[in-house]
mmCIF file of C-alpha atoms in Angstrom:
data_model
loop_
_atom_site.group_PDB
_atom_site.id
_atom_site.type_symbol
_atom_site.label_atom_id
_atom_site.label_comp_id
_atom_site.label_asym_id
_atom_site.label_seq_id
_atom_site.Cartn_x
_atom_site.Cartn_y
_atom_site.Cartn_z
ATOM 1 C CA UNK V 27 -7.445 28.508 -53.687
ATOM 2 C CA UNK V 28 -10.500 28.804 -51.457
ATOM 3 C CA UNK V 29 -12.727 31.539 -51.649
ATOM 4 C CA UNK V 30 -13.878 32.916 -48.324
ATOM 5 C CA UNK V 31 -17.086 31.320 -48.071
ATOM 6 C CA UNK V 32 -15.678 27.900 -48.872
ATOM 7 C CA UNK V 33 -13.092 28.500 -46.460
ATOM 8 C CA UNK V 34 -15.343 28.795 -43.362
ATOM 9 C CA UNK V 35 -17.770 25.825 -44.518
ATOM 10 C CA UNK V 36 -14.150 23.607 -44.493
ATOM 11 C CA UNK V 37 -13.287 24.970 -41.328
ATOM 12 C CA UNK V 38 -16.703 24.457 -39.927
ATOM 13 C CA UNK V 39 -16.670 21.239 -41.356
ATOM 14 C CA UNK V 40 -13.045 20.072 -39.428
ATOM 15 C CA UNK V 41 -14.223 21.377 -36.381
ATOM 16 C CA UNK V 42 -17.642 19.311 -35.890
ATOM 17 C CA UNK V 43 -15.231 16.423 -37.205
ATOM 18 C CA UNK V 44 -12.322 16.968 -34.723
ATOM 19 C CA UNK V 45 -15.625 17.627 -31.857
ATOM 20 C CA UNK V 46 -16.467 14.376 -33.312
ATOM 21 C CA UNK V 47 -13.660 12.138 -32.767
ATOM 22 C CA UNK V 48 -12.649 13.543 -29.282
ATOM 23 C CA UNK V 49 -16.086 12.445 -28.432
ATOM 24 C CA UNK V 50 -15.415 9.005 -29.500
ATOM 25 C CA UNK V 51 -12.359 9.037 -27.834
ATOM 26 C CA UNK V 52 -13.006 10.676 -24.532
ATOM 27 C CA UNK V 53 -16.471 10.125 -23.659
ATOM 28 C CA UNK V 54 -17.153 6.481 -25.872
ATOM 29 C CA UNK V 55 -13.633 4.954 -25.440
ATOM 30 C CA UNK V 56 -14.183 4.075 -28.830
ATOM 31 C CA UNK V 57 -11.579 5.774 -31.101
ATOM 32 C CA UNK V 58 -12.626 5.248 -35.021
ATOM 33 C CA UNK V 59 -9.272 6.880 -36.388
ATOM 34 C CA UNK V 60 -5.515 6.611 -35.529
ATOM 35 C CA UNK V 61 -3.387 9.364 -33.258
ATOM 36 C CA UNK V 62 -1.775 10.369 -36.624
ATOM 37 C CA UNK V 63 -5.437 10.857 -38.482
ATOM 38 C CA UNK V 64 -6.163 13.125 -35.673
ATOM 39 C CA UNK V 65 -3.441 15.275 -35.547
ATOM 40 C CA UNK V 66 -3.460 15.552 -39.324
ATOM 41 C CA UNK V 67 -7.383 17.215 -39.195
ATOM 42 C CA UNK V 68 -5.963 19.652 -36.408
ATOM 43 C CA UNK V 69 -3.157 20.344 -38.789
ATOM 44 C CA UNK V 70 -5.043 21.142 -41.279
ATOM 45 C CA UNK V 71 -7.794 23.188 -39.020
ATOM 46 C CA UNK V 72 -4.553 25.655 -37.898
ATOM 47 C CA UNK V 73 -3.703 26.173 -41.462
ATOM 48 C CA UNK V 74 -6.966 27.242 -42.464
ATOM 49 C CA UNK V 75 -7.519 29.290 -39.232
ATOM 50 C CA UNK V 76 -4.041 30.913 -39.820
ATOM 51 C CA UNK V 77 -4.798 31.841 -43.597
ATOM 52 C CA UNK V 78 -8.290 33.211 -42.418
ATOM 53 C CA UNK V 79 -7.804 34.474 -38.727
ATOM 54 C CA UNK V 80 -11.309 36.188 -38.893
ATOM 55 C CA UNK V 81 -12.918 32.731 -38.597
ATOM 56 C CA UNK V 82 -11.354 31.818 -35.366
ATOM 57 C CA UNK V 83 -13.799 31.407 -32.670
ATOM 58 C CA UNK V 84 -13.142 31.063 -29.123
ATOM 59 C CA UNK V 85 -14.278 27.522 -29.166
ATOM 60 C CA UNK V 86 -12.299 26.171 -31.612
ATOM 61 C CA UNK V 87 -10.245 23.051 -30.630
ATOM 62 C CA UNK V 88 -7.419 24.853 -31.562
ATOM 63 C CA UNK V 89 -8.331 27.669 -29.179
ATOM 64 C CA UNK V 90 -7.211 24.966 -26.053
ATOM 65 C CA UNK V 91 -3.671 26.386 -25.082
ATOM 66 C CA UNK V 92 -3.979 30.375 -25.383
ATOM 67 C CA UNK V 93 -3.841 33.366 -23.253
ATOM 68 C CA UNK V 94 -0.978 34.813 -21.204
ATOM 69 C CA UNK V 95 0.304 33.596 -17.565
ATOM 70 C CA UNK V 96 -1.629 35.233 -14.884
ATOM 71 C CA UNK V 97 -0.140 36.995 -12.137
ATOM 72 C CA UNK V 98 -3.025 35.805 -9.845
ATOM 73 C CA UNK V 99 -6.185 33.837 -10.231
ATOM 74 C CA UNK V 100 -9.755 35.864 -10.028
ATOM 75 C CA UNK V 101 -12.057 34.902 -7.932
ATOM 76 C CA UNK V 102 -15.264 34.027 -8.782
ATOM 77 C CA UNK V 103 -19.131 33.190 -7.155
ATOM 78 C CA UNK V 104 -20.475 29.544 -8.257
ATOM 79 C CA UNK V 105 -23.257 29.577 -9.900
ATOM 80 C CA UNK V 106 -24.880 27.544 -6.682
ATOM 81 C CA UNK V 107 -23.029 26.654 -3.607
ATOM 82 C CA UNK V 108 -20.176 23.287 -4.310
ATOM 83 C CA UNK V 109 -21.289 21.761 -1.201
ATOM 84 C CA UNK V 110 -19.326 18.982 0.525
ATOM 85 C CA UNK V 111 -19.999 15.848 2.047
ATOM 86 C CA UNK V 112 -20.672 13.961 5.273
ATOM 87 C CA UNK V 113 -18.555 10.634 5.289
ATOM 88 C CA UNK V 114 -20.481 7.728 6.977
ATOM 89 C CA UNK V 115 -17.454 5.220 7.897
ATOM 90 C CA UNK V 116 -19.479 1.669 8.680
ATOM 91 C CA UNK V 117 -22.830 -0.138 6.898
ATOM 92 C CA UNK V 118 -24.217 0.467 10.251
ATOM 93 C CA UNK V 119 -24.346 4.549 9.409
ATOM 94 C CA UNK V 120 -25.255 3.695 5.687
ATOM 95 C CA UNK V 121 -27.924 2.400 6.871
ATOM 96 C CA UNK V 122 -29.144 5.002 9.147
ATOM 97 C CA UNK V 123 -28.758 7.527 6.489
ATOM 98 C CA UNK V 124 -31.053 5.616 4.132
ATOM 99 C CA UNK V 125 -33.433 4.870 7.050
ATOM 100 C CA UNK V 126 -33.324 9.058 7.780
ATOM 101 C CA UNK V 127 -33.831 10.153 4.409
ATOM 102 C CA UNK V 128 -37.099 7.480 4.127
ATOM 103 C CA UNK V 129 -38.352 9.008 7.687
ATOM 104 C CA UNK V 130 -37.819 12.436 6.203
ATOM 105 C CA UNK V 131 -39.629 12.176 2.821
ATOM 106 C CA UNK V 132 -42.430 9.740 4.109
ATOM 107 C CA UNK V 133 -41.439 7.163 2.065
ATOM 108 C CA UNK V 134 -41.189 3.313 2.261
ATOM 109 C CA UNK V 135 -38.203 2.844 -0.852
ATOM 110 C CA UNK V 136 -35.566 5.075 -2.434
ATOM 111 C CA UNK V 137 -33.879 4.562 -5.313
ATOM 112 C CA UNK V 138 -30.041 5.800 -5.125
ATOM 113 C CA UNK V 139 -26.961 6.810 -7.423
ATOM 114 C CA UNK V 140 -24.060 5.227 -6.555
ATOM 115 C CA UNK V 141 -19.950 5.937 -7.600
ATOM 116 C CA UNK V 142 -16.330 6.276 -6.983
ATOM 117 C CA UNK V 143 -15.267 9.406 -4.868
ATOM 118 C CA UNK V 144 -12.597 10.200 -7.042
ATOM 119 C CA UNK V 145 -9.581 11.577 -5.332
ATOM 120 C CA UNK V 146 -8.505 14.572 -7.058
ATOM 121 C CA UNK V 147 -9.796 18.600 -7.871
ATOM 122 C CA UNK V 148 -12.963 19.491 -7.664
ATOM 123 C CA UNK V 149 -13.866 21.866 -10.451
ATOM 124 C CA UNK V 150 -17.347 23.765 -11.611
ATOM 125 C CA UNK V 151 -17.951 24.385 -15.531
ATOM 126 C CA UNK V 152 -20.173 26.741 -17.006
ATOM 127 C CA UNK V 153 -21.389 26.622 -20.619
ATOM 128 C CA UNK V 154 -23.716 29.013 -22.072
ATOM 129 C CA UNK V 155 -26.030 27.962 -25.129
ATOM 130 C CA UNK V 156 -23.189 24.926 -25.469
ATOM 131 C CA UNK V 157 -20.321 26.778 -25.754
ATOM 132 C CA UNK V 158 -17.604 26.509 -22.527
ATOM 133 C CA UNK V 159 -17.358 30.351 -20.938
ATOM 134 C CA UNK V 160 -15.741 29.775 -17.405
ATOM 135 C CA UNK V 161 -14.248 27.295 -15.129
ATOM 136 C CA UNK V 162 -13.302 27.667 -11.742
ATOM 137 C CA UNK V 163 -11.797 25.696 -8.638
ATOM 138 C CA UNK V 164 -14.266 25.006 -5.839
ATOM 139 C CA UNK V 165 -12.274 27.102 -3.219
ATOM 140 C CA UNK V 166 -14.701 27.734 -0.474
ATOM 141 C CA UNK V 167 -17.615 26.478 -1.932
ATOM 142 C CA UNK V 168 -19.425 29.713 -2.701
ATOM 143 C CA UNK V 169 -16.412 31.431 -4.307
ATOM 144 C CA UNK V 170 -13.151 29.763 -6.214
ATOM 145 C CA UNK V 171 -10.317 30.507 -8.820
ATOM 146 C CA UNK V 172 -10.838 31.527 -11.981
ATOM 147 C CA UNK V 173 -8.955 28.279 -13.769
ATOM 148 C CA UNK V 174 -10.763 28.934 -17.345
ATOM 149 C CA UNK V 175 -7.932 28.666 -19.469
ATOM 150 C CA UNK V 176 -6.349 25.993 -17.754
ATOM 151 C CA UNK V 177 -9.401 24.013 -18.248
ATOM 152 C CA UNK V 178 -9.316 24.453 -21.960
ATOM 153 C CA UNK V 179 -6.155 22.212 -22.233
ATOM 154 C CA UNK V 180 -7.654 19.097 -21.044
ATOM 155 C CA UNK V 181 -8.491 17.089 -23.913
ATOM 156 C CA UNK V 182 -11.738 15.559 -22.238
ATOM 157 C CA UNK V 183 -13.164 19.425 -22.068
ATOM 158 C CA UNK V 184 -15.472 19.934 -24.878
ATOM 159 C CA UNK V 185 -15.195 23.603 -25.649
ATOM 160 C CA UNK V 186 -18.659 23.331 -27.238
ATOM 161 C CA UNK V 187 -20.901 20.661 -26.250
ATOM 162 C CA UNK V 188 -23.086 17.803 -28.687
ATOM 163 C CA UNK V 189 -26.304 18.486 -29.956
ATOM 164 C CA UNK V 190 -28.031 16.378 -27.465
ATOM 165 C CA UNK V 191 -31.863 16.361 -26.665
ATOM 166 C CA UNK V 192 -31.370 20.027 -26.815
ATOM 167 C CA UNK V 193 -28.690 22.223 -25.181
ATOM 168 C CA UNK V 194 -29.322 24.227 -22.350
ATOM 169 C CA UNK V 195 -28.983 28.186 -22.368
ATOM 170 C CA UNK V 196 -27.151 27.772 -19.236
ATOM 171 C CA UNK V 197 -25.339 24.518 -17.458
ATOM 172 C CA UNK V 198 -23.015 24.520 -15.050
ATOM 173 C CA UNK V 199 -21.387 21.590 -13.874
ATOM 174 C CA UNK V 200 -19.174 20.233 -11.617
ATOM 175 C CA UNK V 201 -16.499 17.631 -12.246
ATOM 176 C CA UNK V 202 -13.302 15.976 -10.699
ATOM 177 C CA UNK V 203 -9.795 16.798 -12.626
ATOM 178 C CA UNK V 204 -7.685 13.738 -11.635
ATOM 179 C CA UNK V 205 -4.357 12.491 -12.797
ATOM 180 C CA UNK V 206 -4.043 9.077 -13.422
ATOM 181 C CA UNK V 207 -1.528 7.038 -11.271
ATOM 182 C CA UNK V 208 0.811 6.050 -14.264
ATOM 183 C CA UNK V 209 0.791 9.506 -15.584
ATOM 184 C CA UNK V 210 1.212 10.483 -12.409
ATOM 185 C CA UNK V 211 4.866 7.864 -11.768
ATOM 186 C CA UNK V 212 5.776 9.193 -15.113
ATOM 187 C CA UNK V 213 5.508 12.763 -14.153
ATOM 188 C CA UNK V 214 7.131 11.910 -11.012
ATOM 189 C CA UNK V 215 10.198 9.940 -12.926
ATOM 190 C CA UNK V 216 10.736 13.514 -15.622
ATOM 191 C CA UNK V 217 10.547 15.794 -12.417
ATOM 192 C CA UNK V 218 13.544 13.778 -10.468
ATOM 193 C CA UNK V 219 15.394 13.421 -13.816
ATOM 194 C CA UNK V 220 15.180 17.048 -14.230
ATOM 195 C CA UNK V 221 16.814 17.329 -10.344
ATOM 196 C CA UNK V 222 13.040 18.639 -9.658
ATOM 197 C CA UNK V 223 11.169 17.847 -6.744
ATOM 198 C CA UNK V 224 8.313 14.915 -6.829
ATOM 199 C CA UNK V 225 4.876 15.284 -6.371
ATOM 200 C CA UNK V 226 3.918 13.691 -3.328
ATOM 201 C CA UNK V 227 0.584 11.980 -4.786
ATOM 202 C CA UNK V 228 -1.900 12.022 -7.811
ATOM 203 C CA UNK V 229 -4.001 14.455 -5.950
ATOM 204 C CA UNK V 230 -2.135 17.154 -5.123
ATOM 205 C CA UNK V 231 -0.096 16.347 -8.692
ATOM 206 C CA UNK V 232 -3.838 17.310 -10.459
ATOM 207 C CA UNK V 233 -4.413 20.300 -8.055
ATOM 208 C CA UNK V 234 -0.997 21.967 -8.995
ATOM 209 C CA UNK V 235 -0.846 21.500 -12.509
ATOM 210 C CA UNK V 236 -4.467 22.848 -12.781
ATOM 211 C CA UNK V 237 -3.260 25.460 -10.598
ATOM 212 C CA UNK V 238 -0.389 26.526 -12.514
ATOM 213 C CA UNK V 239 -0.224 30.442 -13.409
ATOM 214 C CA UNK V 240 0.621 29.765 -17.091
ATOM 215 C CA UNK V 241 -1.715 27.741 -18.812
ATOM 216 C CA UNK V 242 0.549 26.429 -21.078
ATOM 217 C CA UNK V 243 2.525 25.308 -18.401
ATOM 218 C CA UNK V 244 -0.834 23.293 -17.275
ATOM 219 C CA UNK V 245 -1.146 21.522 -20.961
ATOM 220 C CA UNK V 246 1.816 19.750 -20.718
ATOM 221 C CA UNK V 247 0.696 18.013 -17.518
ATOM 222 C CA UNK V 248 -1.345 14.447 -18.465
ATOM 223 C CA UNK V 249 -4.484 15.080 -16.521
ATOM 224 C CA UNK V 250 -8.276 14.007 -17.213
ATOM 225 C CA UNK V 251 -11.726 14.730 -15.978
ATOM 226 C CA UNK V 252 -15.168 13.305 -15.161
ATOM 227 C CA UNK V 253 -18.104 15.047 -14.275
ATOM 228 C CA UNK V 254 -20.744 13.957 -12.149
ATOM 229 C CA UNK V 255 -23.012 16.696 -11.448
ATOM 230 C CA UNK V 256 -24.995 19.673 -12.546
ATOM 231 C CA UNK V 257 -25.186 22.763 -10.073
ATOM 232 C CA UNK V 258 -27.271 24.673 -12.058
ATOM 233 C CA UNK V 259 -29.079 24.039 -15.626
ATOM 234 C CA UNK V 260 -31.814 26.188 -17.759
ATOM 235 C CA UNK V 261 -33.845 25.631 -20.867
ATOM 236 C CA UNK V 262 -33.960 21.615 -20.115
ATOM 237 C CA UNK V 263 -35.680 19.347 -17.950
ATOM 238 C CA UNK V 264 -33.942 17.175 -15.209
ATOM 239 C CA UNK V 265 -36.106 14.967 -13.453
ATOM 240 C CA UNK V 266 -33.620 12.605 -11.676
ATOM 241 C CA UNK V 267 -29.211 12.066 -10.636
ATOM 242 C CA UNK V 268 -29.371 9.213 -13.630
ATOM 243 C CA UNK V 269 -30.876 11.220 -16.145
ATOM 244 C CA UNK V 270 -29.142 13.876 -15.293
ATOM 245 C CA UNK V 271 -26.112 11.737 -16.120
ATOM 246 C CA UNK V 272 -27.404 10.568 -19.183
ATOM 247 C CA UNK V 273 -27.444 14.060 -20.448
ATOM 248 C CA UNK V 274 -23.992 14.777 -19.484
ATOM 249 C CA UNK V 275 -22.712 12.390 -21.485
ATOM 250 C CA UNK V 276 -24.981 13.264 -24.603
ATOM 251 C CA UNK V 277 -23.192 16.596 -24.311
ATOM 252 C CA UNK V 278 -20.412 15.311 -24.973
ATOM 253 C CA UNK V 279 -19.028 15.283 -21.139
ATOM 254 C CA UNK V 280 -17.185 12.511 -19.869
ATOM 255 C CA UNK V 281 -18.943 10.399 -17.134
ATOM 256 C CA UNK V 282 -17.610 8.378 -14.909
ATOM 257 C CA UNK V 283 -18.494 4.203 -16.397
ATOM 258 C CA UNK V 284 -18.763 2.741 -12.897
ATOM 259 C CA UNK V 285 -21.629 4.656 -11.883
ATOM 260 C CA UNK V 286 -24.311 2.869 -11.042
ATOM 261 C CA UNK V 287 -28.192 3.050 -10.367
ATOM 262 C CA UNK V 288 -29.404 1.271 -7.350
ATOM 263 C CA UNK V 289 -32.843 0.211 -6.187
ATOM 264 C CA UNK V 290 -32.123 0.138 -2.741
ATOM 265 C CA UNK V 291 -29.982 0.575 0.215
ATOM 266 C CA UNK V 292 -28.961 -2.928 0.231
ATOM 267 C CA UNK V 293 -27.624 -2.361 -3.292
ATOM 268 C CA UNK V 294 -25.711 0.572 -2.761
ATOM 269 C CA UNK V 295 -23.731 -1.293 -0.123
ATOM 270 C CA UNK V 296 -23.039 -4.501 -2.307
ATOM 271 C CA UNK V 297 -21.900 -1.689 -4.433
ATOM 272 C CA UNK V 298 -19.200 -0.347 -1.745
ATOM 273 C CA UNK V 299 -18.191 -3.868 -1.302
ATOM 274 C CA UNK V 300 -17.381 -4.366 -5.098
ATOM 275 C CA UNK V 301 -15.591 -0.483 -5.392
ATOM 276 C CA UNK V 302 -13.486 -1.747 -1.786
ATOM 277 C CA UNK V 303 -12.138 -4.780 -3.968
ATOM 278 C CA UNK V 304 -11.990 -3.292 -7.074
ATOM 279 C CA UNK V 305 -9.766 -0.104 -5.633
ATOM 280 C CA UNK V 306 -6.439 -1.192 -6.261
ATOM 281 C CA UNK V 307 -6.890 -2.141 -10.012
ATOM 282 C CA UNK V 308 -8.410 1.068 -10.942
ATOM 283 C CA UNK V 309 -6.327 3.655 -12.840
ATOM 284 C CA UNK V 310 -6.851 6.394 -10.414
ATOM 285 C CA UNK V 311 -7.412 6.790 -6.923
ATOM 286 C CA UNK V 312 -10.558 7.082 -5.193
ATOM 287 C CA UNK V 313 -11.776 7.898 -1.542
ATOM 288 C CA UNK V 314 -14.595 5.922 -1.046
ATOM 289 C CA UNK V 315 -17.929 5.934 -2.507
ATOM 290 C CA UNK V 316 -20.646 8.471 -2.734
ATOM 291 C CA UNK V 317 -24.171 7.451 -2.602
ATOM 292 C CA UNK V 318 -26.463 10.200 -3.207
ATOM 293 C CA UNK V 319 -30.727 10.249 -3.643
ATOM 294 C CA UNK V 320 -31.812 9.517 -7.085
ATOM 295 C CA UNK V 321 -34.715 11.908 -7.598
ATOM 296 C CA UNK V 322 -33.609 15.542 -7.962
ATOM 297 C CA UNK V 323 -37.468 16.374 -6.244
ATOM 298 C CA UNK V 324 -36.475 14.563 -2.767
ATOM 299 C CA UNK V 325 -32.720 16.630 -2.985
ATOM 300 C CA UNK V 326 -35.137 19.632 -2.558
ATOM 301 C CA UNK V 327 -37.100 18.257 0.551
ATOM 302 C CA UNK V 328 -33.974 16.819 2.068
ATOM 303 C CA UNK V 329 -32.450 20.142 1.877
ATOM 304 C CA UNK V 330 -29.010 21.100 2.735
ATOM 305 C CA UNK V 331 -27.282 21.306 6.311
ATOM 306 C CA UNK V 332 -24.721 23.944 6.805
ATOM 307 C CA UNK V 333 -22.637 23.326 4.047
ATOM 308 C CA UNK V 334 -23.295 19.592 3.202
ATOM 309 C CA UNK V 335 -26.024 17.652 1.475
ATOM 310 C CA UNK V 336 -28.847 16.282 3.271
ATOM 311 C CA UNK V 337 -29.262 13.747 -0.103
ATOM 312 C CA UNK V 338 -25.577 12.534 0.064
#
C-alpha cells in the first residue's frame, strides 16, 4: 500500500510519462511504445487518481473527456483579433504582393513562411504558465464559442505544455482542427449504417463534431489538429513566423511538417507548385497555400487592413 506522499510522486511520475509519449506520438511521429503500453500507464494513472481523488488536477490526461453537455456555447473575446485572409488566385498577384510588401517596408529582399491552408476549423488556445485554460472557435474574429472541453478530447492537445526554452505566462494560439479524409469515409460509412445522415465533407465533418453540445459526444469523433500561429504570447521572446514555430513544437504542439522557410518570392511559388501536385496524396484537405512575412517586426509595419493581414 502507498502512503500518500508516494502516491502523488507515482502519479506525478505517470503523468510526465503519458505527456511524454503523446509527444512522441503526436508532435515527433515517433511512437517508442505500443497502443497497449499506452493504455496500460493511463490505466494505471485512473486507478491511482480514483484511490486518491485529491490529487486530480485539471490537467491530467485523464481529465480529457469531463464536464456535462452544454445547453449553449459562451461566447468569448480572443485574446487578439483571428484575422482572415486575402486570397491572391495567379503568380501574377503573388508577385505583386511580395513586390508591395518590399515597397512598403523599404526593403530590397524578404524572407517568407510558407504552408498548406488546411481546410478545416479554425480554433484559438490559451495556456497560462503551460497549463491549457480555454479554447474557443474563431466565430467573428473578435469573439467565438467557448469549445474548451471539446478541445480537451483531441489527443494532439497537450493539456500542459513541455518544458521548452521556458514557458510563457501567457500563449495563445491558434490552430486548425481537421478530420482526416479516411477518418472522415469511415465516419461517413458508421453514420449511413446507423440509417444516419452523411457528412457532406471533412470540413464541415471537423466543425460539427467540435461543435457538438456534449463533449463526450465530440471524443468519439477521429479528429486532429495543427497549429500554426501565436496571437498573443508573454514572458518569451519571438523574433520571427519560423521561430515562432520552432517553439510551438518544443511545447509540445503539433506543427504542421510541410511548412517551409523561404528566401524569396520565387521560392514561395516553387513551393505552391509542389503543394498543387502534392494535394491529392495528402491525408487531409487543403485550400491553397498561405504565404505570410517571416519577421514578426515587418507584421507590425505592414499592419492590418480591415479585418485581414497586410503580411499574408
Amino acid at each position: 500500500m502507498l502512503s500518500k506522499e508516494e502516491a502523488k510522486r507515482k502519479i506525478e511520475e505517470l503523468r510526465k510519462l503519458i505527456r511524454h509519449h503523446d509527444y512522441l506520438y503526436y508532435v515527433l511521429n515517433k511512437p517508442e511504445i505500443s497502443d497497449a503500453e499506452y493504455d496500460k500507464l493511463m490505466l494505471e494513472l485512473k486507478e491511482l487518481e480514483e484511490k486518491y481523488p485529491e490529487f486530480i488536477t485539471p490537467d491530467s490526461p485523464t481529465q480529457r473527456v469531463g464536464g456535462f453537455p452544454a445547453e449553449e456555447f459562451k461566447t468569448v473575446t480572443h485574446t487578439k483579433p483571428m484575422l482572415s485572409l486575402d486570397s491572391a488566385f495567379t503568380e501574377e498577384d503573388i508577385r505583386r504582393f511580395d513586390e508591395r510588401v518590399k515597397r512598403e517596408l523599404g526593403v530590397e529582399s524578404v524572407e517568407y513562411v510558407v504552408e498548406p491552408k488546411l481546410d478545416g476549423l479554425s480554433v484559438e488556445l490559451v495556456y497560462e504558465n503551460g497549463v491549457f485554460v480555454r479554447g474557443s472557435t474563431r466565430g467573428d474574429g473578435i469573439n467565438g464559442e467557448d469549445v474548451t472541453e471539446n478541445l480537451k478530447t483531441i489527443r494532439a492537445v497537450p493539456l500542459r505544455l513541455r518544458e521548452g526554452r521556458g514557458v510563457p505566462s501567457l500563449l495563445a494560439v491558434r490552430g486548425e482542427v481537421i478530420m482526416h479524409i479516411d477518418d472522415f469515409e469511415e465516419l461517413n460509412k458508421q453514420l449511413i449504417e446507423r440509417g444516419e445522415e452523411p457528412l457532406a465533407n471533412p470540413r464541415n465533418a471537423a466543425a460539427g463534431s467540435l461543435r457538438r453540445l456534449d463533449p463526450r459526444e465530440t471524443a468519439e469523433r477521429p479528429l486532429d489538429i495543427f497549429f500554426y500561429e501565436i496571437l498573443n504570447i508573454e514572458g518569451v521572446e519571438v523574433d520571427t513566423q519560423w521561430d515562432a514555430l520552432n517553439l510551438l513544437r518544443e511545447w509540445g504542439l503539433k506543427v504542421n511538417r510541410l511548412i517551409e522557410k523561404c528566401s524569396s518570392i520565387d521560392d514561395a511559388i516553387k513551393y505552391h507548385g509542389r503543394m498543387a501536385e502534392k494535394r491529392e496524396k495528402l491525408s487531409y484537405e487543403i485550400d491553397g497555400v498561405v504565404i505570410k512575412v517571416d519577421r514578426l517586426e515587418y507584421h507590425e509595419k505592414l499592419g492590418i487592413k480591415a479585418r485581414s493581414p497586410r503580411w499574408a
